[in-house]
XYZ file of C-alpha atoms in Angstrom:
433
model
C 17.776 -45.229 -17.791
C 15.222 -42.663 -17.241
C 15.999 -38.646 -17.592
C 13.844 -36.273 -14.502
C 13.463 -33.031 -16.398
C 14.999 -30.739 -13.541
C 12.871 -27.578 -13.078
C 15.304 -24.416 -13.941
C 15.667 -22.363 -10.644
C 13.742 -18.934 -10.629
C 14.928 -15.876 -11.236
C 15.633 -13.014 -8.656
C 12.967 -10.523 -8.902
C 15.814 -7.865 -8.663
C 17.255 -9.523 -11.856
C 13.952 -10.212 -14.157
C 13.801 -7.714 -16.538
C 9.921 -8.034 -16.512
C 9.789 -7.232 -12.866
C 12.161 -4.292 -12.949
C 9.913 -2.788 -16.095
C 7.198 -3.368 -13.621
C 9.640 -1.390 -10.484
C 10.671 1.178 -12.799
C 6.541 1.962 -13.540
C 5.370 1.891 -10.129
C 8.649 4.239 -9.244
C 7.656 6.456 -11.955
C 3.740 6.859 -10.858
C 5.241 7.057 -6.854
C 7.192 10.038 -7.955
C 4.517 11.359 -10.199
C 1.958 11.555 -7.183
C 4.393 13.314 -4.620
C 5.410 15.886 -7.345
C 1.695 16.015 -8.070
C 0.613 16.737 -4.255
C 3.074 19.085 -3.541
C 2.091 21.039 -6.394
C -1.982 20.857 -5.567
C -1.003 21.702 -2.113
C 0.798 25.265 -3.473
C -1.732 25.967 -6.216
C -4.681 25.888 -3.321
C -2.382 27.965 -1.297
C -2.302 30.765 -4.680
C -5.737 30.727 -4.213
C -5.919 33.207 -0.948
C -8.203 30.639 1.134
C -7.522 28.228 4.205
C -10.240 26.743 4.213
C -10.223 26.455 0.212
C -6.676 24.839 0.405
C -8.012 22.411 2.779
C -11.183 21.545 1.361
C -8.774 20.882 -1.858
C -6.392 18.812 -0.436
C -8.691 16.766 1.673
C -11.249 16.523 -1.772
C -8.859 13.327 -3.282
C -9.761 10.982 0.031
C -13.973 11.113 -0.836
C -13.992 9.248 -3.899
C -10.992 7.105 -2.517
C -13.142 5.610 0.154
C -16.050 5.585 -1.780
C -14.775 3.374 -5.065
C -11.867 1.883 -3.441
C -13.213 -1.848 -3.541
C -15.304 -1.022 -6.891
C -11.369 -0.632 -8.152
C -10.921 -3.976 -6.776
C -13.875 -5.535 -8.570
C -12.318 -3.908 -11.643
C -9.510 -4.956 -11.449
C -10.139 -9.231 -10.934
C -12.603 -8.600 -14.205
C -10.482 -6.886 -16.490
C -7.054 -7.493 -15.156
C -4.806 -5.194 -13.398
C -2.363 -4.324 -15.670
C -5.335 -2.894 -18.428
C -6.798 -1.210 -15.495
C -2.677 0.228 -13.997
C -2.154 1.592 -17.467
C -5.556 3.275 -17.740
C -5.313 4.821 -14.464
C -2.013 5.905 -15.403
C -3.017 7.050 -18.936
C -5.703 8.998 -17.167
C -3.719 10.595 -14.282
C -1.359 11.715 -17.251
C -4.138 13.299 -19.363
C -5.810 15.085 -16.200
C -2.599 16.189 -14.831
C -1.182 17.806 -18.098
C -4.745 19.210 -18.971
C -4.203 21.133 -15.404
C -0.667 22.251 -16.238
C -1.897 23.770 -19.787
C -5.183 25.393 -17.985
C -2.950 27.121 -15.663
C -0.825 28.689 -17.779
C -4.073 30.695 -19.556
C -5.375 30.910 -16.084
C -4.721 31.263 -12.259
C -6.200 28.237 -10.111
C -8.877 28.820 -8.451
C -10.698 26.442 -5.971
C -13.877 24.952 -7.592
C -10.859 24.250 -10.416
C -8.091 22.343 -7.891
C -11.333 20.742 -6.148
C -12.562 18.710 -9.164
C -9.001 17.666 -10.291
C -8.505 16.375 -7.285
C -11.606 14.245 -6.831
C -10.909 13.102 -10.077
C -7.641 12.629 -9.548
C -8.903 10.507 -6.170
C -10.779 8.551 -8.275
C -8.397 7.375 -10.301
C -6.154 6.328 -7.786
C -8.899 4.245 -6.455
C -8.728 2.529 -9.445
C -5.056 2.097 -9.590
C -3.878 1.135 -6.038
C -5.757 -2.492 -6.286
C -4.660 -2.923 -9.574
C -0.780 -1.969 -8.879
C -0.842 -4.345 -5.998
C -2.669 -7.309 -7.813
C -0.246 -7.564 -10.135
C 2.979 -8.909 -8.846
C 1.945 -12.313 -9.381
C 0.945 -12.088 -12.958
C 4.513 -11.590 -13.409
C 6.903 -13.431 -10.831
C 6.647 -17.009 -9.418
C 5.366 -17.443 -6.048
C 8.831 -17.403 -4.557
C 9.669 -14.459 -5.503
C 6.502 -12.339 -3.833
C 8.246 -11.532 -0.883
C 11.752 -9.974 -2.778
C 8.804 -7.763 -5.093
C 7.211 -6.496 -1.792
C 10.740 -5.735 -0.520
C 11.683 -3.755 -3.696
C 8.015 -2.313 -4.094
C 8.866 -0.807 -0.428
C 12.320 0.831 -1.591
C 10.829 2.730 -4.657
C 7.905 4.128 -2.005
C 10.336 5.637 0.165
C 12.893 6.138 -2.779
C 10.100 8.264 -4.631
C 8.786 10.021 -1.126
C 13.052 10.798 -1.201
C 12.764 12.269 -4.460
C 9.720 13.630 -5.262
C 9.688 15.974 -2.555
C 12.558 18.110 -3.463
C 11.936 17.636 -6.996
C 8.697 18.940 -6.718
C 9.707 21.796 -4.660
C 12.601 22.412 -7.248
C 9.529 22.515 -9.985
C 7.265 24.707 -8.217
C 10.125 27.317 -7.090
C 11.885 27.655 -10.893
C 8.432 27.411 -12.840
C 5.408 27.644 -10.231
C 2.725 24.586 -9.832
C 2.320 24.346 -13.819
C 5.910 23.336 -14.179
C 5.478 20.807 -11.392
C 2.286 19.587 -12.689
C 3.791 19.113 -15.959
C 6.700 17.236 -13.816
C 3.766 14.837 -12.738
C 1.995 14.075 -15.593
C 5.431 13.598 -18.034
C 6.258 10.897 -15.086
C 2.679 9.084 -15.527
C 2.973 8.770 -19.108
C 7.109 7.353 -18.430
C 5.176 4.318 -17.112
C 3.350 3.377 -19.833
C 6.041 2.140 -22.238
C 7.227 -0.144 -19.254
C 3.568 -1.152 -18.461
C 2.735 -2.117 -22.245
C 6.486 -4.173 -22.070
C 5.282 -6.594 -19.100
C 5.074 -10.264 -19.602
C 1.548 -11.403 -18.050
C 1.774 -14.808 -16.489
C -1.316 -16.986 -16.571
C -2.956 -17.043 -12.909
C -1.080 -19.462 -10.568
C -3.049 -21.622 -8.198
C -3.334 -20.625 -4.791
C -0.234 -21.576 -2.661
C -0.713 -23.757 0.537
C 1.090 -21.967 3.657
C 3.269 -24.732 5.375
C 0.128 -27.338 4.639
C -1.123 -26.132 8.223
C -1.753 -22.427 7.655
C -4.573 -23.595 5.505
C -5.725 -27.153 5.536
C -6.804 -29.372 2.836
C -10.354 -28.687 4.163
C -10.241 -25.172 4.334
C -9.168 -25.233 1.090
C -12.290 -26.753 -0.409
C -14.318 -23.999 1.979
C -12.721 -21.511 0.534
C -12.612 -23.051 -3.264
C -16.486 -22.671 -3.075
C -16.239 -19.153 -3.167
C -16.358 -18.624 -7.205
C -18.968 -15.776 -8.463
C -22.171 -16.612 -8.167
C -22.793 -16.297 -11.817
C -26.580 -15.780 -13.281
C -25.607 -14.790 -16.796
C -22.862 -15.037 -18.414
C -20.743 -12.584 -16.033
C -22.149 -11.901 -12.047
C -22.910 -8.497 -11.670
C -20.254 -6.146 -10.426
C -22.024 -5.965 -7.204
C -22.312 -9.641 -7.278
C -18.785 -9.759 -7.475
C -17.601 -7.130 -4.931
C -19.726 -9.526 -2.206
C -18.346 -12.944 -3.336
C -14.713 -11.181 -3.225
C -15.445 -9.644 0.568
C -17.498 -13.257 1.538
C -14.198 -14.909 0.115
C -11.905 -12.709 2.661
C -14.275 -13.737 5.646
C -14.059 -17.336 5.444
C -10.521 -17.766 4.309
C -8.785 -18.928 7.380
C -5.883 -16.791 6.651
C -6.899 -13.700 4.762
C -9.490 -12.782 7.385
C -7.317 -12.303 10.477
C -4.622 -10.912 8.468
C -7.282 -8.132 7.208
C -7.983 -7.324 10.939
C -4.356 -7.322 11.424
C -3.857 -4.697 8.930
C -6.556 -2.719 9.851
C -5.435 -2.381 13.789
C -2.019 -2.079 12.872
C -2.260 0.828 10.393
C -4.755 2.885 12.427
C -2.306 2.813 15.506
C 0.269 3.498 13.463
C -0.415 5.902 10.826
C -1.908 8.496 13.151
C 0.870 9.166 15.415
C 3.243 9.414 12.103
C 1.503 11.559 10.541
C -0.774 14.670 12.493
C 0.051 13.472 15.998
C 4.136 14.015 14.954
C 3.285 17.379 14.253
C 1.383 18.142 17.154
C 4.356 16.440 19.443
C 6.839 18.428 17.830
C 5.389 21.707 18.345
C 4.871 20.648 21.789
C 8.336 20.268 22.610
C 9.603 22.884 20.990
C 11.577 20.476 18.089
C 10.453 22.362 15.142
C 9.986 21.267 11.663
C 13.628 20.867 11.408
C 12.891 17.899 14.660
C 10.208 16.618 13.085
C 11.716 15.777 9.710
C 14.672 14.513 11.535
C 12.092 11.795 13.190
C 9.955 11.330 9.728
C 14.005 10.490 8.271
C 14.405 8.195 11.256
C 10.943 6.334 10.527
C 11.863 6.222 6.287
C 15.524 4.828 7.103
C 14.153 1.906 9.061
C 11.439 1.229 6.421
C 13.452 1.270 3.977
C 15.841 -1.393 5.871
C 13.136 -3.499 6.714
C 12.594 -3.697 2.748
C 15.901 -3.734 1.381
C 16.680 -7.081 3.993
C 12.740 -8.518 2.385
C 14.712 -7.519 -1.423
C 17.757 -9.258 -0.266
C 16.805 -12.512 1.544
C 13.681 -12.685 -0.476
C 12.030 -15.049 2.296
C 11.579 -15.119 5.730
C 11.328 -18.377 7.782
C 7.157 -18.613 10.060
C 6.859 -15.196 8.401
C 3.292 -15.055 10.117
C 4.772 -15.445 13.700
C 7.676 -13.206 12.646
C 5.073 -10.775 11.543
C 2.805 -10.736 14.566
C 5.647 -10.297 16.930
C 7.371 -7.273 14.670
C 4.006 -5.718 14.990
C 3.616 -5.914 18.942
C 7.934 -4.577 19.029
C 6.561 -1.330 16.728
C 3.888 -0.698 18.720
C 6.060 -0.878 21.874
C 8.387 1.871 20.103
C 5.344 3.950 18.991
C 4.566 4.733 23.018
C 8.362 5.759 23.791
C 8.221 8.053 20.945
C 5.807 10.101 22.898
C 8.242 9.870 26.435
C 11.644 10.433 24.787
C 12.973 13.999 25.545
C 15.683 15.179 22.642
C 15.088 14.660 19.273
C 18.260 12.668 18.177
C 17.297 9.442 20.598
C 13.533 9.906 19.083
C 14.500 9.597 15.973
C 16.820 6.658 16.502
C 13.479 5.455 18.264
C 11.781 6.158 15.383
C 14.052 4.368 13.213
C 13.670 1.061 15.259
C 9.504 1.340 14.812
C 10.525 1.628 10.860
C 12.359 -1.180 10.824
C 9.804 -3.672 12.969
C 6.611 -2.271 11.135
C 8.390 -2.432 7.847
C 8.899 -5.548 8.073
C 5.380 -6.524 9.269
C 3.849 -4.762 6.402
C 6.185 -6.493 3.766
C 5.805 -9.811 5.430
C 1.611 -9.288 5.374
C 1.708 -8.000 1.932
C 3.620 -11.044 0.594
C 1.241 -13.495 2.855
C -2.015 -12.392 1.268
C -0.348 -12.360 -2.429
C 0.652 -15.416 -2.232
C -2.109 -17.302 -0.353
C -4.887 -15.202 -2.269
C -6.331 -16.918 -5.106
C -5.573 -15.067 -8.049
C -8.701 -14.418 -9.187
C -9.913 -12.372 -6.470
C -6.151 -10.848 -5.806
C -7.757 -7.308 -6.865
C -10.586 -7.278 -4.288
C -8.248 -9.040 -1.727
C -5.788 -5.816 -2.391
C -8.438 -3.185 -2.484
C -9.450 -4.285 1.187
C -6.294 -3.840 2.328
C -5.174 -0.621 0.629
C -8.804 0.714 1.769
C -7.530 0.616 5.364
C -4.435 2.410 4.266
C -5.519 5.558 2.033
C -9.252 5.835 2.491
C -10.250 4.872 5.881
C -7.353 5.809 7.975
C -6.851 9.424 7.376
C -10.273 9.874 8.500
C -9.103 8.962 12.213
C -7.208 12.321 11.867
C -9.541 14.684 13.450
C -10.510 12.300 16.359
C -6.523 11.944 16.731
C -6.035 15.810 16.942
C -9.232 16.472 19.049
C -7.702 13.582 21.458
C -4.421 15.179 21.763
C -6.243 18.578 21.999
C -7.673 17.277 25.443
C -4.949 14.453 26.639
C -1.767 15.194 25.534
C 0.553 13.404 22.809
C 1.473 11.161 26.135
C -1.981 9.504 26.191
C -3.096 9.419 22.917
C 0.484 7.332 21.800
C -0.102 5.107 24.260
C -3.765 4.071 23.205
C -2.192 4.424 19.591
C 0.204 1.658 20.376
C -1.984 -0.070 22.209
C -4.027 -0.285 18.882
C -1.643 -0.861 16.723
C -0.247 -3.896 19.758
C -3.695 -5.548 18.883
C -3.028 -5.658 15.452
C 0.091 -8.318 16.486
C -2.014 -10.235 19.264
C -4.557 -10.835 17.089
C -2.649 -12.126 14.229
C -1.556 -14.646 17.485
C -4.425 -15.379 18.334
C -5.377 -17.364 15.286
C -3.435 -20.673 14.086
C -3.391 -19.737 10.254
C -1.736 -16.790 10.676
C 0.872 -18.246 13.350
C 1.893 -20.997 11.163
C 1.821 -18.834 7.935
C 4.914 -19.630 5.749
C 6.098 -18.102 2.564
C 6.927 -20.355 -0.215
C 10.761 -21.534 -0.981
């Protein structure tokens, strides 16, 4: 009689103690960087200037967009958790060093301005990394619970670190709350040194239709062009963005993250402001609305943490996307603040989910190898190119009213959804059981 080895099921992300070191890290460095801009933001105010606070807080983007897909490249070379615990290391070191200079000295600009684009590029290095390494340390089927639980520590930390930091800065001033920061960056090391690296997995076919047996071999050609020994890190940054372009999946869904966050992320942020003041809602309003948007995230992600897959999670994506977008325009019509924040709640949920959904399609279906430049193309979108919309979105609303500009907004961020329709791998997309 013959004996089939039976494969031992998996392991909820939300029980493996090598993901949850990995959580409780990434929760650590969230908190650390909210606590860490809310006290930049009141040292540059300490220094007398507006324009000096602003060119300080708006110094961190620069190298951001500039080294964003370098970090990428970085990343797929040396691996992402060396490159996550150097960022981390570093953040720790630069933040501390600025706590102890400010207790010998008051902050002054040209000070605050170099942390921070030091600080920016840092972070350049670390967002690819941080999201290139959830498959070095789950199974594929797990992906989509890690993106759900990776979305409840972001708005668990934004939660947290805000008061904390303000609870730093009032007791013992910005050095207290920069100290806050950089004792939270080192927390994360410990947990970072304690992960369990898996080798790379193959890629993952997407419901053998997503991407075809052909495709596959398209894409398969796509190694580093190697002329010796290892390809030049320019070499590699092009094979990694020639890789996204003909992948039948990872290309739309790069577009559909791109459209998607720029409709999105502008009316959130600076055009929120400007609507409030406009109807007379106040800050008290407008946080109201931002709570709204954060509870309905943070649904979307504990139901991704909970369920841990989602049946055609490409169509269910597209069409979340296109209901957001549809709630990002009534925002903008809705009179009292209580229905615009259950509004509010409702985009949350749908564009919650989209992201989760899109973040667990390209982990999965990404080769490994390239995972880091794969990540650092989408996070690029997110925290380097995006905020730059911000003075086109406030000159817009300057001239149109929030009216307009939310509708073009969601009609933006609607494209995001119809094109992700428009294309069959992303339609047929599947995460794996």
């Amino acid at each position: 009689m013959t004996v089939t080895a039976v494969e031992a099921p998996e392991r909820p992300a939300h029980r493996d103690p090598n993901v949850l070191r990995w959580l409780g890290a990434y929760t650590a460095s969230m908190v650390g960087d909210s606590i860490y801009f809310m006290a930049l933001a009141w040292a540059a105010a300490r220094t007398g200037s507006a324009s000096g606070t602003g060119l300080v807080l708006a110094a961190g983007s620069i190298p951001r967009a500039l080294l964003m897909l370098g970090g990428g490249v970085l990343a797929d070379r040396l691996g992402p958790r060396r490159v996550v615990i150097g960022s981390d290391a570093a953040r720790a070191v630069l933040v501390l060093g600025l706590a102890a200079t400010l207790v010998l000295t008051a902050p002054t600009v040209g000070v605050l301005v170099a942390v921070a684009l030091l600080f920016g590029a840092v972070d350049a290095l670390f967002l690819p990394a941080v999201g290139a390494l959830p498959p070095r340390i789950s199974p594929p089927g797990q992906l989509a619970r890690i993106q759900g639980l990776r979305g409840l520590a972001a708005r668990g930390a934004s939660i947290v670190g805000a008061p904390l930091g303000g609870v730093a800065v009032a007791t013992g001033g910005p050095v207290l709350a920069f100290a806050t920061a950089g004792a939270l960056f080192a927390l994360s090391l410990p947990l970072l040194l304690g992960l369990r690296i898996r080798p790379l997995p193959a890629p993952v076919k997407h419901g053998g239709t997503a991407v075809g047996d052909h495709e596959e071999r398209t894409v398969a050609k796509e190694k580093p062009t190697v002329t010796e020994g290892k390809p030049a890190a320019r070499q590699d940054l092009v094979d990694g963005l020639r890789y996204i372009r003909r992948h039948p999946l990872l290309g739309p869904l790069m577009i559909v993250i791109g459209l998607s966050e720029l409709g999105f992320v502008g009316p959130l942020n600076l055009g929120l402001i400007l609507l409030s003041e406009q109807r007379g809602w106040g800050a008290a309003g407008m946080g109201w609305i931002v709570a709204g948007f954060a509870s309905g995230a943070a649904g979307a992600a504990l139901l991704i943490a909970v369920r841990g897959r989602v049946p055609r999670a490409g169509l269910v994506m597209c069409l979340t996307v296109l209901v957001g977008a549809t709630g990002i325009a009534a925002v903008a019509q809705i009179p009292s603040v209580p229905l615009a924040a259950a509004t509010a709640a409702v985009v949350g949920l749908f564009i919650g989910l989209a992201g989760a959904l899109c973040g667990a399609l390209v982990q999965t279906v990404a080769d490994p190898a390239y995972l880091g430049r794969v990540t650092s193309v989408s996070t690029l979108f997110t925290y380097a190119l995006i905020p730059l919309s911000y003075p086109a979105t406030g000159a817009a609303i300057a001239l149109w009213g929030t009216g307009p500009v939310y509708a073009v907004s969601a009609a933006v961020c609607a494209a995001g959804g119809a094109v992700g329709l428009t294309f069959t791998a992303p339609r047929r997309a599947e995460l794996p059981r």
